[in-house]
PDB file of C-alpha atoms in Angstrom:
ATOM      1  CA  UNK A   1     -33.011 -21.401 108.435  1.00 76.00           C
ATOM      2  CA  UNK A   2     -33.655 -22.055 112.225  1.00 83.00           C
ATOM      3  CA  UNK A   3     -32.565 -25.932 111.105  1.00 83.00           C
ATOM      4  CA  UNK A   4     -29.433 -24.944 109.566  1.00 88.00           C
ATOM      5  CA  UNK A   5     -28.215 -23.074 112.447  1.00 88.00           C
ATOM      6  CA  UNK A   6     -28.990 -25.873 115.373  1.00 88.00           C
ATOM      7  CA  UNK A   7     -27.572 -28.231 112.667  1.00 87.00           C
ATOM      8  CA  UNK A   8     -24.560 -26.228 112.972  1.00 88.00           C
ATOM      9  CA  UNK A   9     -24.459 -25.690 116.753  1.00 87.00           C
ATOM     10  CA  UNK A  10     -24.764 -29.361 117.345  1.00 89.00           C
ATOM     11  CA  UNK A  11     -21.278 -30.269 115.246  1.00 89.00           C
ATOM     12  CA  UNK A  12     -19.555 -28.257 118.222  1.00 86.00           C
ATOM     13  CA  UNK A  13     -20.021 -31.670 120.102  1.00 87.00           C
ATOM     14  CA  UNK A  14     -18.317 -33.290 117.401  1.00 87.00           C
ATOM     15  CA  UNK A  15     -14.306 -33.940 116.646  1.00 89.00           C
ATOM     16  CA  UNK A  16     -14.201 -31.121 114.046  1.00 89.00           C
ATOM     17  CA  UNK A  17     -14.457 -28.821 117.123  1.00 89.00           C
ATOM     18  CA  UNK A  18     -12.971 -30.710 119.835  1.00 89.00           C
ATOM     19  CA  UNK A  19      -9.918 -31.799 117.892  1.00 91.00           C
ATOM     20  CA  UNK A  20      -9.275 -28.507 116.886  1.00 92.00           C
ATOM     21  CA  UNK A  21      -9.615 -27.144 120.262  1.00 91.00           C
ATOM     22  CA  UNK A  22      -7.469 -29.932 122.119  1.00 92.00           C
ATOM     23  CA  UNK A  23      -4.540 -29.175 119.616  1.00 94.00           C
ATOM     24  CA  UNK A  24      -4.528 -25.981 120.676  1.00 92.00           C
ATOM     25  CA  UNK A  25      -4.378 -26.510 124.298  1.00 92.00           C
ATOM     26  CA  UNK A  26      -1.593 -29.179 123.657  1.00 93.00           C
ATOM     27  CA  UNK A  27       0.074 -26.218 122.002  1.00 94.00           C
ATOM     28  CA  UNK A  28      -0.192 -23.460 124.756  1.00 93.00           C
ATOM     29  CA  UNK A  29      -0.212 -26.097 127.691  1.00 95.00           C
ATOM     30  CA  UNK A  30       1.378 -29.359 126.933  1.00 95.00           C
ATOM     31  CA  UNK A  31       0.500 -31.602 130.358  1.00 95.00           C
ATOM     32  CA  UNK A  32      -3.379 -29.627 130.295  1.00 95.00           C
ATOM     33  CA  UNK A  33      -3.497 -30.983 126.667  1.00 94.00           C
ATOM     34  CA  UNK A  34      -2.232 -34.134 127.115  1.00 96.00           C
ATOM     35  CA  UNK A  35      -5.587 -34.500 130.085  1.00 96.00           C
ATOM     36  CA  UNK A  36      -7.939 -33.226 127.851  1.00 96.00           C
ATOM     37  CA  UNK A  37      -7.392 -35.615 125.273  1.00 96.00           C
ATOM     38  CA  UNK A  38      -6.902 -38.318 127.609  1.00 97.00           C
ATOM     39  CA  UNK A  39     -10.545 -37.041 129.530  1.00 97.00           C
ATOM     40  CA  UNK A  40     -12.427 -36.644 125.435  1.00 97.00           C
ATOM     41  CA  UNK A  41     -10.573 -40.511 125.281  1.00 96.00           C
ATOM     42  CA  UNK A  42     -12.565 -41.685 128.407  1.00 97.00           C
ATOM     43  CA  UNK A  43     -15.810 -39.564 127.274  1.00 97.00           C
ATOM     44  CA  UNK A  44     -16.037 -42.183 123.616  1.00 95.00           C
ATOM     45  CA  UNK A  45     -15.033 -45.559 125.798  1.00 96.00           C
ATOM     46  CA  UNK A  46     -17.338 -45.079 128.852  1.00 97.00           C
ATOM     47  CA  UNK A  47     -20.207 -43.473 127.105  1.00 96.00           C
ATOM     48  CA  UNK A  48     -19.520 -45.952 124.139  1.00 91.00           C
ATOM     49  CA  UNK A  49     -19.790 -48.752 127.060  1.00 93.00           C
ATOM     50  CA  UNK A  50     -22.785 -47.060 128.621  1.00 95.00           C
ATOM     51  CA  UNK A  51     -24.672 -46.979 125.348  1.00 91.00           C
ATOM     52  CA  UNK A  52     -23.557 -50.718 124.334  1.00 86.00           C
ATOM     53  CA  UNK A  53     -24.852 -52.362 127.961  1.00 90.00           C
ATOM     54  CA  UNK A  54     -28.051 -49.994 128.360  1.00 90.00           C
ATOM     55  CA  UNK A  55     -28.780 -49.429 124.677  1.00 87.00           C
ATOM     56  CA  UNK A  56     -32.289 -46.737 125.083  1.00 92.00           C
ATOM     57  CA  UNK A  57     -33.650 -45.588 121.821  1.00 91.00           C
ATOM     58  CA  UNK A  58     -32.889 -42.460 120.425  1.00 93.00           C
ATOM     59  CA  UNK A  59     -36.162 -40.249 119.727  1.00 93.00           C
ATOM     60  CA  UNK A  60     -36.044 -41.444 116.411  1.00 90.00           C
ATOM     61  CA  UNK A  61     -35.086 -44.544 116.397  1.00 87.00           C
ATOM     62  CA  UNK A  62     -32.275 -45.822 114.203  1.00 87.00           C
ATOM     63  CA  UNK A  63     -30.872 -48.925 112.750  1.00 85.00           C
ATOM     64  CA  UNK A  64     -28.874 -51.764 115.176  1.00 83.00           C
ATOM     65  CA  UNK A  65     -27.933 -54.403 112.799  1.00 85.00           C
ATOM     66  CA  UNK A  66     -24.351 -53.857 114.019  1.00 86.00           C
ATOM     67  CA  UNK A  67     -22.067 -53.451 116.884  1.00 81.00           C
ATOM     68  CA  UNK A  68     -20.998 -49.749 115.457  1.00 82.00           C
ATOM     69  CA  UNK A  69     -25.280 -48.938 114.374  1.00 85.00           C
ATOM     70  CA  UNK A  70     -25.630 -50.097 118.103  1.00 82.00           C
ATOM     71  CA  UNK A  71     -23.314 -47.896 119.713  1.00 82.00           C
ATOM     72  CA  UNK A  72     -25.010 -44.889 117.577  1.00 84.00           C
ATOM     73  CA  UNK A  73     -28.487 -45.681 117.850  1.00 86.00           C
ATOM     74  CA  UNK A  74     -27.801 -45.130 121.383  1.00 89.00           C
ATOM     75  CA  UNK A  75     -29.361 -42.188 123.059  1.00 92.00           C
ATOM     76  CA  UNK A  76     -28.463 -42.294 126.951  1.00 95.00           C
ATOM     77  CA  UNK A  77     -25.938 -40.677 127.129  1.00 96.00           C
ATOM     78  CA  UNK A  78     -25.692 -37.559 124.949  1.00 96.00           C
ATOM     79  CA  UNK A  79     -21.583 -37.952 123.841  1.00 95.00           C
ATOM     80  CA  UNK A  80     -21.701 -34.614 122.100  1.00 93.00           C
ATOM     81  CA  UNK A  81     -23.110 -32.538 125.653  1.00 96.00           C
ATOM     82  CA  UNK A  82     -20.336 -34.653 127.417  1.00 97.00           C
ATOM     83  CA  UNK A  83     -17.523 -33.339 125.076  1.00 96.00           C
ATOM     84  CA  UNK A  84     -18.245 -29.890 124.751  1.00 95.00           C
ATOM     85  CA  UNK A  85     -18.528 -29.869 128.571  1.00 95.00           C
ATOM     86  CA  UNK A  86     -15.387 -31.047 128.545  1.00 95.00           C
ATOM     87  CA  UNK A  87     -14.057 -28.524 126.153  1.00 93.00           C
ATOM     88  CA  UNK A  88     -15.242 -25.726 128.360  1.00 92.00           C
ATOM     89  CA  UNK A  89     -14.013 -27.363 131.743  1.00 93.00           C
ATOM     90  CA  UNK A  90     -10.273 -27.357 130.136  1.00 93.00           C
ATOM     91  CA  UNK A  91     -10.671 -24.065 128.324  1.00 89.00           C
ATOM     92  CA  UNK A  92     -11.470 -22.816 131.825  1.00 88.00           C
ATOM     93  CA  UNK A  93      -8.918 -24.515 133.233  1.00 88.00           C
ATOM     94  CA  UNK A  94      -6.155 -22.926 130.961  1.00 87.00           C
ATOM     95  CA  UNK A  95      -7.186 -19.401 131.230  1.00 85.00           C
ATOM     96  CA  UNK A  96      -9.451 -19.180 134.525  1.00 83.00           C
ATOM     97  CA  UNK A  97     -11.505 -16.469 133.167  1.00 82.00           C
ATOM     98  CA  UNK A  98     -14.831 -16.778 134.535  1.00 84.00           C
ATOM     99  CA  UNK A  99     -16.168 -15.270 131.420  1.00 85.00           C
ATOM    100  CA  UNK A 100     -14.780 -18.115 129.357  1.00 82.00           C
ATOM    101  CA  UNK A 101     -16.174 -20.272 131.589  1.00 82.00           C
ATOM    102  CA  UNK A 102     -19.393 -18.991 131.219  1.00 87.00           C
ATOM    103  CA  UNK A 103     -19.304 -19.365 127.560  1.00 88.00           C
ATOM    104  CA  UNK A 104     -17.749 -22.791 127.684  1.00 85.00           C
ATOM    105  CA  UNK A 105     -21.309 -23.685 129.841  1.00 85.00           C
ATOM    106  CA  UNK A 106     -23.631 -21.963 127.481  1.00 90.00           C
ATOM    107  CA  UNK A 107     -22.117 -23.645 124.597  1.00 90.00           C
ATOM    108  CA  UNK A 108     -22.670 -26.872 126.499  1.00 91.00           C
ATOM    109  CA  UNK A 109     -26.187 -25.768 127.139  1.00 92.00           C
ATOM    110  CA  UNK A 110     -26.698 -24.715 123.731  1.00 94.00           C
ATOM    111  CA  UNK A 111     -25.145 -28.135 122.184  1.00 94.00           C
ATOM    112  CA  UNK A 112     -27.377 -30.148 124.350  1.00 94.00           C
ATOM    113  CA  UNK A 113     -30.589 -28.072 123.487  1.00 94.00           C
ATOM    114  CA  UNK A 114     -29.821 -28.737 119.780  1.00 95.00           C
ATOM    115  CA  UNK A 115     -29.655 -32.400 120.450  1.00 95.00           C
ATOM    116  CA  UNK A 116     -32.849 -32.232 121.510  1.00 95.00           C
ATOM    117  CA  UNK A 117     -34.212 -30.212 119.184  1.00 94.00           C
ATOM    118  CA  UNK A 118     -33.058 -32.475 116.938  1.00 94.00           C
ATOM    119  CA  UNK A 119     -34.617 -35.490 118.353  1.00 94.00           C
ATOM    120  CA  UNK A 120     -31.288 -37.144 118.858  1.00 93.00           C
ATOM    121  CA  UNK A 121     -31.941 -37.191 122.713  1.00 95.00           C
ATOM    122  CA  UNK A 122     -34.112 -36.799 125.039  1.00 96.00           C
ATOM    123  CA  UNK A 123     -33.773 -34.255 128.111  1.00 97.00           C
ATOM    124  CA  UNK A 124     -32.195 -36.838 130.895  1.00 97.00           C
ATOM    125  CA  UNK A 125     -29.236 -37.937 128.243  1.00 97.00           C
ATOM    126  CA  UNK A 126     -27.871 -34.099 127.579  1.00 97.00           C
ATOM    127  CA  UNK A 127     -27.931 -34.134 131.809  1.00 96.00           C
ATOM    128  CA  UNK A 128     -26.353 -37.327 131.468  1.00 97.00           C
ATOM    129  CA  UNK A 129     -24.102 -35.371 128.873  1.00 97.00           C
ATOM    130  CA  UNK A 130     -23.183 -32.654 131.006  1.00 95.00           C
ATOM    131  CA  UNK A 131     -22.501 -34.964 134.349  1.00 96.00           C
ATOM    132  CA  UNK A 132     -20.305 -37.098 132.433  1.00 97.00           C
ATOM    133  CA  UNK A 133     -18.359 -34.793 130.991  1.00 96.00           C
ATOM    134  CA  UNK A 134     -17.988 -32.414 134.290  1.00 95.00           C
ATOM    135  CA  UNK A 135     -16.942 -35.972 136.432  1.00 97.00           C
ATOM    136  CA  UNK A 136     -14.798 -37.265 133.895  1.00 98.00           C
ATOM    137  CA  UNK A 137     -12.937 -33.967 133.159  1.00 97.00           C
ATOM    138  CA  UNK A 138     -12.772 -32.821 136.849  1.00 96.00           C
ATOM    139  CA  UNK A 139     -11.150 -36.539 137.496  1.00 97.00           C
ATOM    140  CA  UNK A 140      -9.113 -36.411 134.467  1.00 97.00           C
ATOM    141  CA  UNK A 141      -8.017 -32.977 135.735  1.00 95.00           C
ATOM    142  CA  UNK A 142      -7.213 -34.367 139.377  1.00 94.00           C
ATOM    143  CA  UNK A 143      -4.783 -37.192 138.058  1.00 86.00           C
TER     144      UNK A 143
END
């Protein structure tokens, strides 16, 4: 049971959540929408680069025949952490309610725990996560 639910907790890092949730901020805030998919854009090419030119095992290791196997057998850093960082920056950043914020964080937290957890990454790539996804979204935001 405990499996299940981390299983589920770690797809909020992936595009079934963040897709949703950027068409929906395109939809209430066109220009904040159009950032956030441009910052979830720079999250898959510079942590896709990242993984490609420092390529550090995942936990359990996984195949890395090819170029895509490669870019997924990549642990450092943790692209789902980064994104649902990202999601909760720009959530914030649409409604600046500190309570939303808070959320947005512990989801982040909770994502990068499950990666873990799951022996997809180790501690220092969900940091890595989170950093990315704070820098990228906060510059992203700035533009």
């Amino acid at each position: 049971m405990r499996l299940k639910i981390i299983s589920a907790v770690t797809e909020l890092g992936t595009p079934f959540f963040y897709i949703p949730a950027a068409v929906i901020i395109l939809l209430v805030n066109r220009g904040l929408g159009i950032k956030m998919v441009m910052a979830l854009l720079m999250i898959e090419i510079v942590g896709g680069v990242i993984k490609l030119f420092y390529p550090k095992k995942r936990p359990i290791p996984m195949p890395t025949r090819t170029l895509a196997q490669k870019w997924d057998a990549g642990s450092f850093p943790s692209i789902h952490t980064a994104r649902i960082t990202s999601v909760a920056v720009f959530s914030y950043s649409l409604l600046s309610s500190f309570a939303l914020l808070t959320l947005g964080l512990l989801l982040a937290v909770v994502v990068g725990y499950s990666r873990i957890y799951l022996r997809k990454h180790y501690p220092i790539d969900v940091v890595a996560g989170v950093v990315m996804g704070l820098v990228i979204s906060w510059l992203t935001l700035s533009v």
